[in-house]
mmCIF file of C-alpha atoms and ligand atoms in Angstrom:
data_model
loop_
_atom_site.group_PDB
_atom_site.id
_atom_site.type_symbol
_atom_site.label_atom_id
_atom_site.label_comp_id
_atom_site.label_asym_id
_atom_site.label_seq_id
_atom_site.Cartn_x
_atom_site.Cartn_y
_atom_site.Cartn_z
ATOM 1 C CA MET A 1152 -36.359 1.617 -2.197
ATOM 2 C CA LYS A 1153 -37.002 -1.582 -4.134
ATOM 3 C CA GLN A 1154 -40.745 -1.075 -4.608
ATOM 4 C CA ASP A 1155 -40.148 2.511 -5.661
ATOM 5 C CA LEU A 1156 -37.551 1.348 -8.199
ATOM 6 C CA ILE A 1157 -39.919 -1.283 -9.630
ATOM 7 C CA GLU A 1158 -42.778 1.211 -9.994
ATOM 8 C CA ARG A 1159 -40.451 3.803 -11.494
ATOM 9 C CA PHE A 1160 -39.031 1.366 -14.055
ATOM 10 C CA ILE A 1161 -42.519 0.179 -15.051
ATOM 11 C CA ARG A 1162 -43.724 3.776 -15.353
ATOM 12 C CA TYR A 1163 -40.885 4.484 -17.805
ATOM 13 C CA VAL A 1164 -41.058 1.290 -19.895
ATOM 14 C CA LYS A 1165 -44.802 1.647 -20.417
ATOM 15 C CA ILE A 1166 -44.114 4.752 -22.493
ATOM 16 C CA ASP A 1167 -43.160 3.721 -26.034
ATOM 17 C CA THR A 1168 -39.991 5.647 -26.926
ATOM 18 C CA GLN A 1169 -38.586 3.791 -29.933
ATOM 19 C CA SER A 1170 -36.364 5.948 -32.094
ATOM 20 C CA ASP A 1171 -36.574 5.798 -35.911
ATOM 21 C CA ASP A 1172 -33.481 5.671 -38.116
ATOM 22 C CA THR A 1173 -35.475 6.685 -41.204
ATOM 23 C CA SER A 1174 -36.647 9.951 -39.656
ATOM 24 C CA LEU A 1175 -34.696 13.163 -40.102
ATOM 25 C CA SER A 1176 -36.449 15.098 -37.344
ATOM 26 C CA VAL A 1177 -34.926 15.842 -33.943
ATOM 27 C CA PRO A 1178 -35.665 13.828 -31.927
ATOM 28 C CA SER A 1179 -36.379 11.176 -34.533
ATOM 29 C CA THR A 1180 -39.739 10.355 -32.916
ATOM 30 C CA LEU A 1181 -41.995 12.713 -30.966
ATOM 31 C CA LYS A 1182 -43.016 9.953 -28.575
ATOM 32 C CA GLN A 1183 -39.576 10.081 -26.945
ATOM 33 C CA LEU A 1184 -40.542 13.529 -25.649
ATOM 34 C CA GLU A 1185 -43.341 11.988 -23.606
ATOM 35 C CA LEU A 1186 -40.765 10.346 -21.358
ATOM 36 C CA SER A 1187 -38.426 13.363 -21.482
ATOM 37 C CA LYS A 1188 -41.282 15.556 -20.241
ATOM 38 C CA LEU A 1189 -42.189 13.101 -17.486
ATOM 39 C CA LEU A 1190 -38.544 13.043 -16.349
ATOM 40 C CA LEU A 1191 -38.443 16.839 -16.337
ATOM 41 C CA GLN A 1192 -41.564 16.916 -14.182
ATOM 42 C CA GLU A 1193 -40.142 14.321 -11.779
ATOM 43 C CA LEU A 1194 -36.824 16.198 -11.525
ATOM 44 C CA GLN A 1195 -38.695 19.392 -10.709
ATOM 45 C CA GLU A 1196 -40.720 17.582 -8.052
ATOM 46 C CA LEU A 1197 -37.380 16.587 -6.499
ATOM 47 C CA ASN A 1198 -36.387 20.290 -6.533
ATOM 48 C CA ILE A 1199 -33.642 19.669 -9.048
ATOM 49 C CA ASP A 1200 -32.738 22.561 -11.279
ATOM 50 C CA SER A 1201 -33.649 21.171 -14.715
ATOM 51 C CA PHE A 1202 -34.791 21.938 -18.244
ATOM 52 C CA LEU A 1203 -35.748 20.281 -21.522
ATOM 53 C CA ASP A 1204 -33.864 21.721 -24.492
ATOM 54 C CA GLU A 1205 -35.000 22.185 -28.091
ATOM 55 C CA TYR A 1206 -33.489 18.816 -29.121
ATOM 56 C CA GLY A 1207 -35.391 16.796 -26.512
ATOM 57 C CA LEU A 1208 -32.512 16.396 -24.053
ATOM 58 C CA VAL A 1209 -33.262 16.835 -20.342
ATOM 59 C CA TYR A 1210 -30.535 18.354 -18.182
ATOM 60 C CA GLY A 1211 -30.582 18.498 -14.388
ATOM 61 C CA THR A 1212 -28.214 19.846 -11.740
ATOM 62 C CA LEU A 1213 -28.172 19.115 -8.023
ATOM 63 C CA LYS A 1214 -25.660 21.314 -6.262
ATOM 64 C CA GLY A 1215 -23.487 19.665 -3.657
ATOM 65 C CA GLU A 1216 -20.876 20.902 -1.222
ATOM 66 C CA LYS A 1217 -18.943 23.947 -2.272
ATOM 67 C CA ASP A 1218 -15.634 23.163 -4.010
ATOM 68 C CA SER A 1219 -16.549 19.494 -4.458
ATOM 69 C CA LYS A 1220 -16.207 17.717 -7.785
ATOM 70 C CA THR A 1221 -19.062 17.636 -10.271
ATOM 71 C CA ILE A 1222 -19.967 14.151 -11.453
ATOM 72 C CA GLY A 1223 -22.118 13.607 -14.545
ATOM 73 C CA LEU A 1224 -24.594 10.766 -15.152
ATOM 74 C CA ILE A 1225 -26.088 10.092 -18.585
ATOM 75 C CA ALA A 1226 -28.754 7.675 -19.842
ATOM 76 C CA HIS A 1227 -30.885 7.561 -22.979
ATOM 77 C CA VAL A 1228 -34.686 7.499 -23.113
ATOM 78 C CA ASP A 1229 -35.094 5.861 -26.539
ATOM 79 C CA THR A 1230 -35.280 2.125 -27.150
ATOM 80 C CA ALA A 1231 -33.962 -0.191 -29.848
ATOM 81 C CA LEU A 1232 -35.613 -0.959 -33.184
ATOM 82 C CA GLU A 1233 -35.123 -4.731 -33.275
ATOM 83 C CA CYS A 1234 -38.470 -5.612 -31.660
ATOM 84 C CA LYS A 1235 -41.907 -4.065 -31.421
ATOM 85 C CA GLY A 1236 -42.319 -1.192 -28.963
ATOM 86 C CA GLY A 1237 -45.715 -0.053 -27.746
ATOM 87 C CA ASN A 1238 -47.851 -0.459 -24.689
ATOM 88 C CA PHE A 1239 -47.651 -3.718 -22.801
ATOM 89 C CA GLU A 1240 -47.898 -5.028 -19.258
ATOM 90 C CA PRO A 1241 -44.448 -5.764 -17.865
ATOM 91 C CA ARG A 1242 -44.399 -8.779 -15.562
ATOM 92 C CA VAL A 1243 -42.654 -8.668 -12.191
ATOM 93 C CA ILE A 1244 -41.251 -12.013 -11.051
ATOM 94 C CA GLU A 1245 -40.653 -11.909 -7.312
ATOM 95 C CA ASN A 1246 -38.262 -14.431 -5.784
ATOM 96 C CA TYR A 1247 -37.242 -15.961 -9.128
ATOM 97 C CA ASP A 1248 -37.078 -19.762 -8.866
ATOM 98 C CA GLY A 1249 -34.106 -20.300 -11.196
ATOM 99 C CA LYS A 1250 -36.167 -22.054 -13.911
ATOM 100 C CA ASP A 1251 -36.983 -21.206 -17.546
ATOM 101 C CA ILE A 1252 -39.252 -18.165 -17.817
ATOM 102 C CA ILE A 1253 -42.229 -18.713 -20.162
ATOM 103 C CA LEU A 1254 -43.338 -15.375 -21.635
ATOM 104 C CA ASN A 1255 -46.034 -16.695 -23.970
ATOM 105 C CA ASP A 1256 -46.738 -19.747 -26.160
ATOM 106 C CA GLU A 1257 -43.809 -18.977 -28.437
ATOM 107 C CA VAL A 1258 -41.201 -17.223 -26.337
ATOM 108 C CA THR A 1259 -39.373 -18.704 -23.371
ATOM 109 C CA ILE A 1260 -36.241 -17.370 -21.704
ATOM 110 C CA LYS A 1261 -34.240 -20.566 -21.298
ATOM 111 C CA VAL A 1262 -31.654 -20.881 -18.554
ATOM 112 C CA ASP A 1263 -29.478 -22.952 -20.933
ATOM 113 C CA ASN A 1264 -29.148 -20.017 -23.338
ATOM 114 C CA ASN A 1265 -28.943 -17.377 -20.614
ATOM 115 C CA PRO A 1266 -26.321 -18.539 -18.131
ATOM 116 C CA HIS A 1267 -26.648 -15.211 -16.289
ATOM 117 C CA LEU A 1268 -29.967 -16.479 -14.941
ATOM 118 C CA LEU A 1269 -28.148 -19.043 -12.797
ATOM 119 C CA SER A 1270 -27.054 -16.280 -10.450
ATOM 120 C CA LYS A 1271 -30.480 -14.631 -10.285
ATOM 121 C CA LYS A 1272 -32.294 -17.149 -8.088
ATOM 122 C CA GLY A 1273 -34.256 -15.360 -5.362
ATOM 123 C CA HIS A 1274 -33.979 -11.998 -7.145
ATOM 124 C CA THR A 1275 -36.794 -9.852 -8.510
ATOM 125 C CA LEU A 1276 -36.850 -9.823 -12.314
ATOM 126 C CA ILE A 1277 -38.990 -7.867 -14.766
ATOM 127 C CA VAL A 1278 -39.821 -9.288 -18.210
ATOM 128 C CA THR A 1279 -42.169 -8.476 -21.096
ATOM 129 C CA ASP A 1280 -45.192 -10.309 -22.494
ATOM 130 C CA GLY A 1281 -42.870 -11.801 -25.130
ATOM 131 C CA TYR A 1282 -44.373 -9.650 -27.911
ATOM 132 C CA HIS A 1283 -42.753 -6.324 -27.049
ATOM 133 C CA LEU A 1284 -39.312 -5.004 -26.262
ATOM 134 C CA LEU A 1285 -38.839 -4.354 -22.545
ATOM 135 C CA GLY A 1286 -36.649 -1.310 -23.133
ATOM 136 C CA GLY A 1287 -34.487 -1.818 -20.058
ATOM 137 C CA ASP A 1288 -31.812 -0.483 -22.392
ATOM 138 C CA ASP A 1289 -31.747 2.179 -21.230
ATOM 139 C CA LYS A 1290 -34.700 2.773 -18.945
ATOM 140 C CA ALA A 1291 -32.943 0.720 -16.279
ATOM 141 C CA GLY A 1292 -30.197 3.377 -16.462
ATOM 142 C CA VAL A 1293 -32.752 6.205 -16.373
ATOM 143 C CA ALA A 1294 -34.482 4.646 -13.339
ATOM 144 C CA ILE A 1295 -31.171 4.099 -11.497
ATOM 145 C CA ILE A 1296 -30.164 7.737 -11.985
ATOM 146 C CA MET A 1297 -33.596 9.084 -10.956
ATOM 147 C CA GLN A 1298 -33.656 6.862 -7.863
ATOM 148 C CA THR A 1299 -30.188 8.110 -6.888
ATOM 149 C CA LEU A 1300 -31.322 11.721 -7.233
ATOM 150 C CA LYS A 1301 -34.404 10.998 -5.158
ATOM 151 C CA TYR A 1302 -32.168 9.665 -2.387
ATOM 152 C CA PHE A 1303 -30.079 12.831 -2.195
ATOM 153 C CA SER A 1304 -33.133 15.035 -2.517
ATOM 154 C CA ALA A 1305 -34.831 13.181 0.364
ATOM 155 C CA HIS A 1306 -31.696 13.278 2.538
ATOM 156 C CA PRO A 1307 -30.436 16.857 2.555
ATOM 157 C CA GLU A 1308 -28.341 16.006 5.629
ATOM 158 C CA ILE A 1309 -26.073 13.767 3.520
ATOM 159 C CA LYS A 1310 -23.212 15.746 2.059
ATOM 160 C CA HIS A 1311 -22.531 15.033 -1.583
ATOM 161 C CA LYS A 1312 -20.654 16.150 -4.675
ATOM 162 C CA ASN A 1313 -22.252 18.316 -7.351
ATOM 163 C CA ILE A 1314 -24.404 16.123 -9.582
ATOM 164 C CA GLN A 1315 -25.118 16.817 -13.242
ATOM 165 C CA VAL A 1316 -27.478 14.554 -15.182
ATOM 166 C CA CYS A 1317 -28.620 14.323 -18.780
ATOM 167 C CA PHE A 1318 -31.233 12.129 -20.440
ATOM 168 C CA THR A 1319 -30.521 11.911 -24.158
ATOM 169 C CA VAL A 1320 -32.600 10.818 -27.165
ATOM 170 C CA ASP A 1321 -31.852 8.764 -30.298
ATOM 171 C CA GLU A 1322 -28.899 6.825 -28.875
ATOM 172 C CA GLU A 1323 -30.019 3.610 -30.562
ATOM 173 C CA ILE A 1324 -29.773 5.192 -34.003
ATOM 174 C CA GLY A 1325 -26.295 6.579 -33.341
ATOM 175 C CA ARG A 1326 -27.370 10.194 -32.838
ATOM 176 C CA GLY A 1327 -27.338 10.269 -29.036
ATOM 177 C CA ALA A 1328 -24.397 12.652 -28.724
ATOM 178 C CA ASP A 1329 -25.264 14.812 -31.756
ATOM 179 C CA HIS A 1330 -26.845 17.588 -29.688
ATOM 180 C CA PHE A 1331 -25.259 16.837 -26.328
ATOM 181 C CA SER A 1332 -23.775 20.101 -25.119
ATOM 182 C CA LEU A 1333 -20.843 20.632 -22.796
ATOM 183 C CA ASP A 1334 -22.091 24.209 -22.319
ATOM 184 C CA LYS A 1335 -25.213 22.789 -20.699
ATOM 185 C CA PHE A 1336 -23.523 19.820 -19.007
ATOM 186 C CA LYS A 1337 -20.595 20.877 -16.861
ATOM 187 C CA ALA A 1338 -18.799 18.095 -15.027
ATOM 188 C CA ASP A 1339 -15.309 16.944 -14.072
ATOM 189 C CA TYR A 1340 -16.136 13.569 -15.570
ATOM 190 C CA ALA A 1341 -19.249 11.557 -16.314
ATOM 191 C CA TYR A 1342 -20.615 8.039 -16.781
ATOM 192 C CA THR A 1343 -23.149 6.623 -19.170
ATOM 193 C CA VAL A 1344 -25.347 4.236 -17.163
ATOM 194 C CA ASP A 1345 -26.151 2.056 -20.144
ATOM 195 C CA GLY A 1346 -24.498 -1.356 -19.781
ATOM 196 C CA GLY A 1347 -25.704 -4.861 -18.955
ATOM 197 C CA ASP A 1348 -24.070 -6.911 -16.223
ATOM 198 C CA ILE A 1349 -23.232 -4.718 -13.221
ATOM 199 C CA ASN A 1350 -19.865 -6.443 -12.806
ATOM 200 C CA TYR A 1351 -18.624 -4.910 -16.038
ATOM 201 C CA LEU A 1352 -17.066 -1.485 -16.220
ATOM 202 C CA SER A 1353 -16.197 -0.286 -19.701
ATOM 203 C CA TYR A 1354 -13.871 2.505 -20.638
ATOM 204 C CA GLU A 1355 -12.406 1.149 -23.843
ATOM 205 C CA ASN A 1356 -14.074 0.968 -27.216
ATOM 206 C CA PHE A 1357 -12.931 0.369 -30.763
ATOM 207 C CA ASN A 1358 -10.999 2.834 -32.842
ATOM 208 C CA ALA A 1359 -13.056 2.915 -35.982
ATOM 209 C CA ALA A 1360 -12.653 3.786 -39.638
ATOM 210 C CA SER A 1361 -14.536 2.967 -42.816
ATOM 211 C CA SER A 1362 -13.324 2.447 -46.344
ATOM 212 C CA LYS A 1363 -14.973 2.722 -49.721
ATOM 213 C CA VAL A 1364 -13.169 0.981 -52.567
ATOM 214 C CA THR A 1365 -14.247 1.809 -56.106
ATOM 215 C CA ILE A 1366 -12.826 -0.187 -59.005
ATOM 216 C CA LYS A 1367 -13.240 0.742 -62.655
ATOM 217 C CA GLY A 1368 -12.524 -2.054 -65.107
ATOM 218 C CA VAL A 1369 -12.351 -2.267 -68.883
ATOM 219 C CA SER A 1370 -15.439 -3.704 -70.547
ATOM 220 C CA THR A 1371 -15.232 -5.488 -73.911
ATOM 221 C CA HIS A 1372 -17.300 -8.044 -75.776
ATOM 222 C CA PRO A 1373 -16.611 -11.296 -73.848
ATOM 223 C CA GLY A 1374 -15.661 -13.042 -77.092
ATOM 224 C CA ASP A 1375 -13.108 -10.354 -77.743
ATOM 225 C CA GLY A 1376 -11.686 -9.936 -74.234
ATOM 226 C CA LYS A 1377 -8.268 -11.554 -74.613
ATOM 227 C CA ASP A 1378 -5.683 -9.348 -72.789
ATOM 228 C CA LYS A 1379 -8.155 -6.438 -72.923
ATOM 229 C CA MET A 1380 -11.042 -7.050 -70.588
ATOM 230 C CA VAL A 1381 -10.518 -6.063 -66.970
ATOM 231 C CA ASN A 1382 -13.549 -7.355 -65.087
ATOM 232 C CA ALA A 1383 -14.086 -4.966 -62.183
ATOM 233 C CA SER A 1384 -16.052 -7.533 -60.180
ATOM 234 C CA LEU A 1385 -13.210 -10.047 -60.402
ATOM 235 C CA LEU A 1386 -10.806 -7.304 -59.341
ATOM 236 C CA GLY A 1387 -13.078 -6.537 -56.390
ATOM 237 C CA ASN A 1388 -12.869 -10.180 -55.440
ATOM 238 C CA GLU A 1389 -9.073 -10.161 -55.812
ATOM 239 C CA PHE A 1390 -8.764 -6.927 -53.835
ATOM 240 C CA ASN A 1391 -10.661 -8.483 -50.962
ATOM 241 C CA SER A 1392 -8.594 -11.695 -51.050
ATOM 242 C CA HIS A 1393 -5.335 -9.768 -51.080
ATOM 243 C CA LEU A 1394 -6.518 -7.496 -48.265
ATOM 244 C CA LEU A 1395 -7.477 -10.465 -46.101
ATOM 245 C CA SER A 1396 -4.151 -12.152 -46.792
ATOM 246 C CA LEU A 1397 -2.507 -9.093 -45.205
ATOM 247 C CA GLU A 1398 -5.010 -8.620 -42.369
ATOM 248 C CA LYS A 1399 -6.681 -11.914 -41.584
ATOM 249 C CA MET A 1400 -9.247 -10.976 -38.957
ATOM 250 C CA THR A 1401 -12.902 -10.687 -39.941
ATOM 251 C CA PRO A 1402 -15.732 -10.461 -37.368
ATOM 252 C CA ARG A 1403 -16.117 -14.235 -37.558
ATOM 253 C CA GLU A 1404 -12.650 -14.794 -36.105
ATOM 254 C CA SER A 1405 -12.481 -11.819 -33.785
ATOM 255 C CA GLU A 1406 -13.354 -11.525 -30.088
ATOM 256 C CA GLY A 1407 -12.273 -9.813 -26.874
ATOM 257 C CA ARG A 1408 -9.622 -7.215 -27.596
ATOM 258 C CA GLU A 1409 -9.095 -8.283 -31.215
ATOM 259 C CA GLY A 1410 -9.997 -6.027 -34.100
ATOM 260 C CA PHE A 1411 -11.266 -6.851 -37.592
ATOM 261 C CA ILE A 1412 -11.895 -5.779 -41.157
ATOM 262 C CA HIS A 1413 -15.495 -6.280 -42.199
ATOM 263 C CA LEU A 1414 -16.730 -6.287 -45.788
ATOM 264 C CA ASP A 1415 -20.134 -4.700 -45.304
ATOM 265 C CA TYR A 1416 -21.275 -4.344 -48.929
ATOM 266 C CA ILE A 1417 -20.129 -5.414 -52.373
ATOM 267 C CA HIS A 1418 -21.772 -4.635 -55.687
ATOM 268 C CA GLY A 1419 -20.396 -4.853 -59.158
ATOM 269 C CA ASP A 1420 -20.482 -5.674 -62.852
ATOM 270 C CA VAL A 1421 -17.781 -5.802 -65.516
ATOM 271 C CA SER A 1422 -17.149 -2.087 -65.678
ATOM 272 C CA SER A 1423 -17.296 -1.145 -62.007
ATOM 273 C CA CYS A 1424 -17.276 -2.642 -58.564
ATOM 274 C CA GLU A 1425 -17.789 -1.040 -55.188
ATOM 275 C CA LEU A 1426 -16.789 -2.481 -51.815
ATOM 276 C CA ASP A 1427 -17.614 -0.925 -48.438
ATOM 277 C CA TYR A 1428 -15.695 -1.908 -45.333
ATOM 278 C CA ILE A 1429 -15.593 -1.055 -41.666
ATOM 279 C CA ILE A 1430 -12.248 -1.282 -39.871
ATOM 280 C CA ARG A 1431 -12.007 -1.726 -36.090
ATOM 281 C CA ASP A 1432 -9.254 -2.115 -33.490
ATOM 282 C CA PHE A 1433 -8.755 -1.197 -29.833
ATOM 283 C CA ASP A 1434 -5.118 -0.402 -30.545
ATOM 284 C CA SER A 1435 -4.665 2.712 -32.688
ATOM 285 C CA LYS A 1436 -1.357 1.395 -34.124
ATOM 286 C CA LYS A 1437 -3.045 -1.802 -35.237
ATOM 287 C CA LEU A 1438 -5.854 0.236 -36.785
ATOM 288 C CA LYS A 1439 -3.208 2.102 -38.768
ATOM 289 C CA ASP A 1440 -1.747 -1.230 -39.981
ATOM 290 C CA LYS A 1441 -5.210 -2.277 -41.116
ATOM 291 C CA LYS A 1442 -5.700 0.979 -42.986
ATOM 292 C CA ARG A 1443 -2.276 0.564 -44.604
ATOM 293 C CA ALA A 1444 -3.284 -2.889 -45.860
ATOM 294 C CA PHE A 1445 -5.979 -1.226 -47.985
ATOM 295 C CA LEU A 1446 -3.345 0.915 -49.690
ATOM 296 C CA GLU A 1447 -1.087 -2.094 -50.215
ATOM 297 C CA ALA A 1448 -3.915 -4.049 -51.809
ATOM 298 C CA GLN A 1449 -4.601 -1.026 -54.024
ATOM 299 C CA LYS A 1450 -0.956 -0.855 -55.157
ATOM 300 C CA TYR A 1451 -0.858 -4.585 -55.784
ATOM 301 C CA LEU A 1452 -3.879 -4.443 -58.107
ATOM 302 C CA GLU A 1453 -2.803 -1.238 -59.857
ATOM 303 C CA LYS A 1454 0.503 -2.846 -60.746
ATOM 304 C CA LYS A 1455 -1.101 -6.055 -61.931
ATOM 305 C CA TYR A 1456 -3.872 -4.346 -63.942
ATOM 306 C CA PRO A 1457 -2.492 -1.018 -65.223
ATOM 307 C CA THR A 1458 -5.588 -0.217 -67.309
ATOM 308 C CA SER A 1459 -7.874 -0.383 -64.249
ATOM 309 C CA VAL A 1460 -8.632 2.473 -61.856
ATOM 310 C CA ILE A 1461 -8.712 1.645 -58.157
ATOM 311 C CA GLU A 1462 -9.816 4.280 -55.684
ATOM 312 C CA VAL A 1463 -9.512 3.723 -51.955
ATOM 313 C CA GLU A 1464 -11.138 6.206 -49.637
ATOM 314 C CA ILE A 1465 -10.595 5.819 -45.883
ATOM 315 C CA LEU A 1466 -12.503 7.819 -43.271
ATOM 316 C CA ASP A 1467 -11.879 7.877 -39.525
ATOM 317 C CA GLN A 1468 -15.117 7.404 -37.585
ATOM 318 C CA TYR A 1469 -14.461 7.345 -33.826
ATOM 319 C CA LYS A 1470 -11.652 6.597 -31.396
ATOM 320 C CA ASN A 1471 -10.977 4.495 -28.325
ATOM 321 C CA MET A 1472 -11.783 6.636 -25.281
ATOM 322 C CA GLY A 1473 -9.437 4.399 -23.233
ATOM 323 C CA GLU A 1474 -6.471 6.175 -24.791
ATOM 324 C CA LEU A 1475 -7.605 9.464 -23.217
ATOM 325 C CA ILE A 1476 -8.903 8.013 -19.961
ATOM 326 C CA SER A 1477 -5.672 6.125 -19.223
ATOM 327 C CA ILE A 1478 -3.835 9.485 -19.105
ATOM 328 C CA ASP A 1479 -5.943 10.602 -16.120
ATOM 329 C CA ASP A 1480 -8.074 7.836 -14.701
ATOM 330 C CA ALA A 1481 -9.680 9.485 -11.651
ATOM 331 C CA CYS A 1482 -13.066 8.543 -13.118
ATOM 332 C CA ILE A 1483 -12.047 4.867 -13.001
ATOM 333 C CA GLN A 1484 -10.414 4.984 -9.554
ATOM 334 C CA ASP A 1485 -13.419 6.740 -7.987
ATOM 335 C CA ILE A 1486 -15.991 4.344 -9.366
ATOM 336 C CA ILE A 1487 -13.881 1.308 -8.374
ATOM 337 C CA GLN A 1488 -13.973 2.525 -4.768
ATOM 338 C CA ALA A 1489 -17.733 2.974 -5.000
ATOM 339 C CA TYR A 1490 -18.128 -0.612 -6.261
ATOM 340 C CA GLN A 1491 -15.817 -1.968 -3.563
ATOM 341 C CA LYS A 1492 -17.989 -0.426 -0.814
ATOM 342 C CA GLU A 1493 -20.878 -2.419 -2.262
ATOM 343 C CA ASN A 1494 -18.690 -5.578 -2.507
ATOM 344 C CA ILE A 1495 -19.080 -5.803 -6.276
ATOM 345 C CA ASN A 1496 -16.162 -7.339 -8.135
ATOM 346 C CA ILE A 1497 -15.357 -5.429 -11.268
ATOM 347 C CA GLU A 1498 -14.185 -6.704 -14.607
ATOM 348 C CA PHE A 1499 -13.077 -4.359 -17.346
ATOM 349 C CA GLU A 1500 -14.950 -5.168 -20.499
ATOM 350 C CA PRO A 1501 -13.887 -3.547 -23.767
ATOM 351 C CA ILE A 1502 -16.879 -2.354 -25.794
ATOM 352 C CA ARG A 1503 -16.812 -3.947 -29.245
ATOM 353 C CA GLY A 1504 -18.517 -0.979 -30.832
ATOM 354 C CA GLY A 1505 -18.841 2.746 -30.272
ATOM 355 C CA THR A 1506 -20.644 4.491 -27.440
ATOM 356 C CA ASP A 1507 -21.988 7.951 -26.833
ATOM 357 C CA GLY A 1508 -19.537 8.008 -23.937
ATOM 358 C CA ALA A 1509 -16.665 7.676 -26.413
ATOM 359 C CA ARG A 1510 -17.927 10.617 -28.443
ATOM 360 C CA ILE A 1511 -18.428 12.671 -25.282
ATOM 361 C CA THR A 1512 -14.934 11.725 -24.087
ATOM 362 C CA PHE A 1513 -13.480 13.106 -27.321
ATOM 363 C CA MET A 1514 -15.585 16.266 -26.911
ATOM 364 C CA GLY A 1515 -13.518 16.745 -23.755
ATOM 365 C CA LEU A 1516 -15.470 15.021 -20.966
ATOM 366 C CA LYS A 1517 -14.253 11.575 -19.877
ATOM 367 C CA CYS A 1518 -17.189 9.205 -19.876
ATOM 368 C CA PRO A 1519 -16.885 5.444 -19.121
ATOM 369 C CA ASN A 1520 -19.925 3.155 -19.118
ATOM 370 C CA LEU A 1521 -21.546 1.426 -16.114
ATOM 371 C CA GLY A 1522 -23.841 -1.616 -15.992
ATOM 372 C CA THR A 1523 -27.541 -1.454 -15.129
ATOM 373 C CA GLY A 1524 -28.654 -5.056 -14.545
ATOM 374 C CA ASP A 1525 -30.379 -5.274 -17.947
ATOM 375 C CA TYR A 1526 -29.777 -8.541 -19.834
ATOM 376 C CA SER A 1527 -30.411 -9.788 -23.406
ATOM 377 C CA CYS A 1528 -31.207 -6.257 -24.514
ATOM 378 C CA HIS A 1529 -32.592 -5.578 -28.009
ATOM 379 C CA SER A 1530 -34.562 -8.860 -27.864
ATOM 380 C CA LEU A 1531 -37.948 -10.115 -26.699
ATOM 381 C CA LYS A 1532 -36.109 -12.121 -24.043
ATOM 382 C CA GLU A 1533 -34.757 -9.038 -22.356
ATOM 383 C CA TYR A 1534 -35.075 -8.916 -18.571
ATOM 384 C CA VAL A 1535 -33.889 -6.665 -15.774
ATOM 385 C CA ASP A 1536 -32.703 -7.778 -12.375
ATOM 386 C CA VAL A 1537 -34.157 -5.298 -9.863
ATOM 387 C CA ASN A 1538 -31.657 -6.432 -7.204
ATOM 388 C CA ASP A 1539 -28.821 -5.408 -9.565
ATOM 389 C CA MET A 1540 -30.496 -2.070 -10.258
ATOM 390 C CA GLU A 1541 -30.805 -1.469 -6.523
ATOM 391 C CA ARG A 1542 -27.120 -2.242 -6.044
ATOM 392 C CA MET A 1543 -26.206 0.197 -8.810
ATOM 393 C CA VAL A 1544 -28.194 2.927 -7.036
ATOM 394 C CA LYS A 1545 -26.076 2.178 -3.958
ATOM 395 C CA VAL A 1546 -22.885 2.301 -6.042
ATOM 396 C CA LEU A 1547 -23.873 5.738 -7.357
ATOM 397 C CA ILE A 1548 -24.758 6.918 -3.845
ATOM 398 C CA ASN A 1549 -21.266 5.762 -2.720
ATOM 399 C CA LEU A 1550 -19.697 7.565 -5.676
ATOM 400 C CA LEU A 1551 -21.501 10.835 -5.052
ATOM 401 C CA SER A 1552 -21.499 10.976 -1.244
ATOM 402 C CA LEU A 1553 -18.751 12.881 0.538
HETATM 403 ZN ZN1 ZN B 1212 -28.292 1.678 -24.558
#
């Protein structure tokens, strides 16, 4: 299987599929369709009932035993924008020696900065030329899912559950779930195969809101401002200080399961000032407290500066899927068993951001996230561990077999 997995992964990463956040088309770049079409062709060669829809999403269904559960698997074909995409020769490192990996004259993956590498000695790794993004996020996930399907297709004697797969586009620009359809994707629960370390299983993400604060001051001639001028920029500054005296956590202080308030943008002059924030917390009650702090800071300033106008707009963005999954966690229990059969110890890692899985969970389909063996994603120093990918194929085979 290993050689097949290596060739498959290389076949996928050699197709440039970067998405584009400035494009309004769907998908955002046509080149993503090149991989979508290849995947469709490969699914059809495996005799899997599949189609490519008008938004560039590929859906596939492999029927299992009658009355068995239907398990969904999702990965995205597009790659991140942080580094250059394009054609390059991936390098396969067999029997990794545990030392620094020199990609080119300028870029070296140092063991000191990548402690994960310590456990990779003897494994097969794949890296880039140091000029391009590898794109293991999420082509490692795509390859793992395709390899799993190939296994069941090649072994019709092995009884399995119903399998539903989807390869999405534009995940990296936050549009991955925009056209994902539960009419086309019918499952009891699903997993995004889009994480890093295979020891991490994630089913919690932030609850998220944003806030726009607009302050109107009173402008006068500076020489004539006594008890009249209300400088909106100074009020913006005071608003922020008061807010952070109520809710102290900013991203700089926050880690693990802690939330934060993040001032993302501030712009102002004497007459007006605008502040944009994002608000995050795993705990929905704590998110509410953070939102309330904005209203308290507003009241505080309104009272102190009655001639000013302070508008606070708060919008909910997405929610923690853990709150839904904890009500019925069959999707967690089943995957834990599948990991245990492969002797993989699992840690639950909260996702300090949003995921497509969270959006899909709130559409009505529970969708935790699984690791792929891809490390340092979104950077030139990205690498995949093929041994990890192989183990994840086995985990999925355990999950889906009856
Ligand atoms: Zn991803």
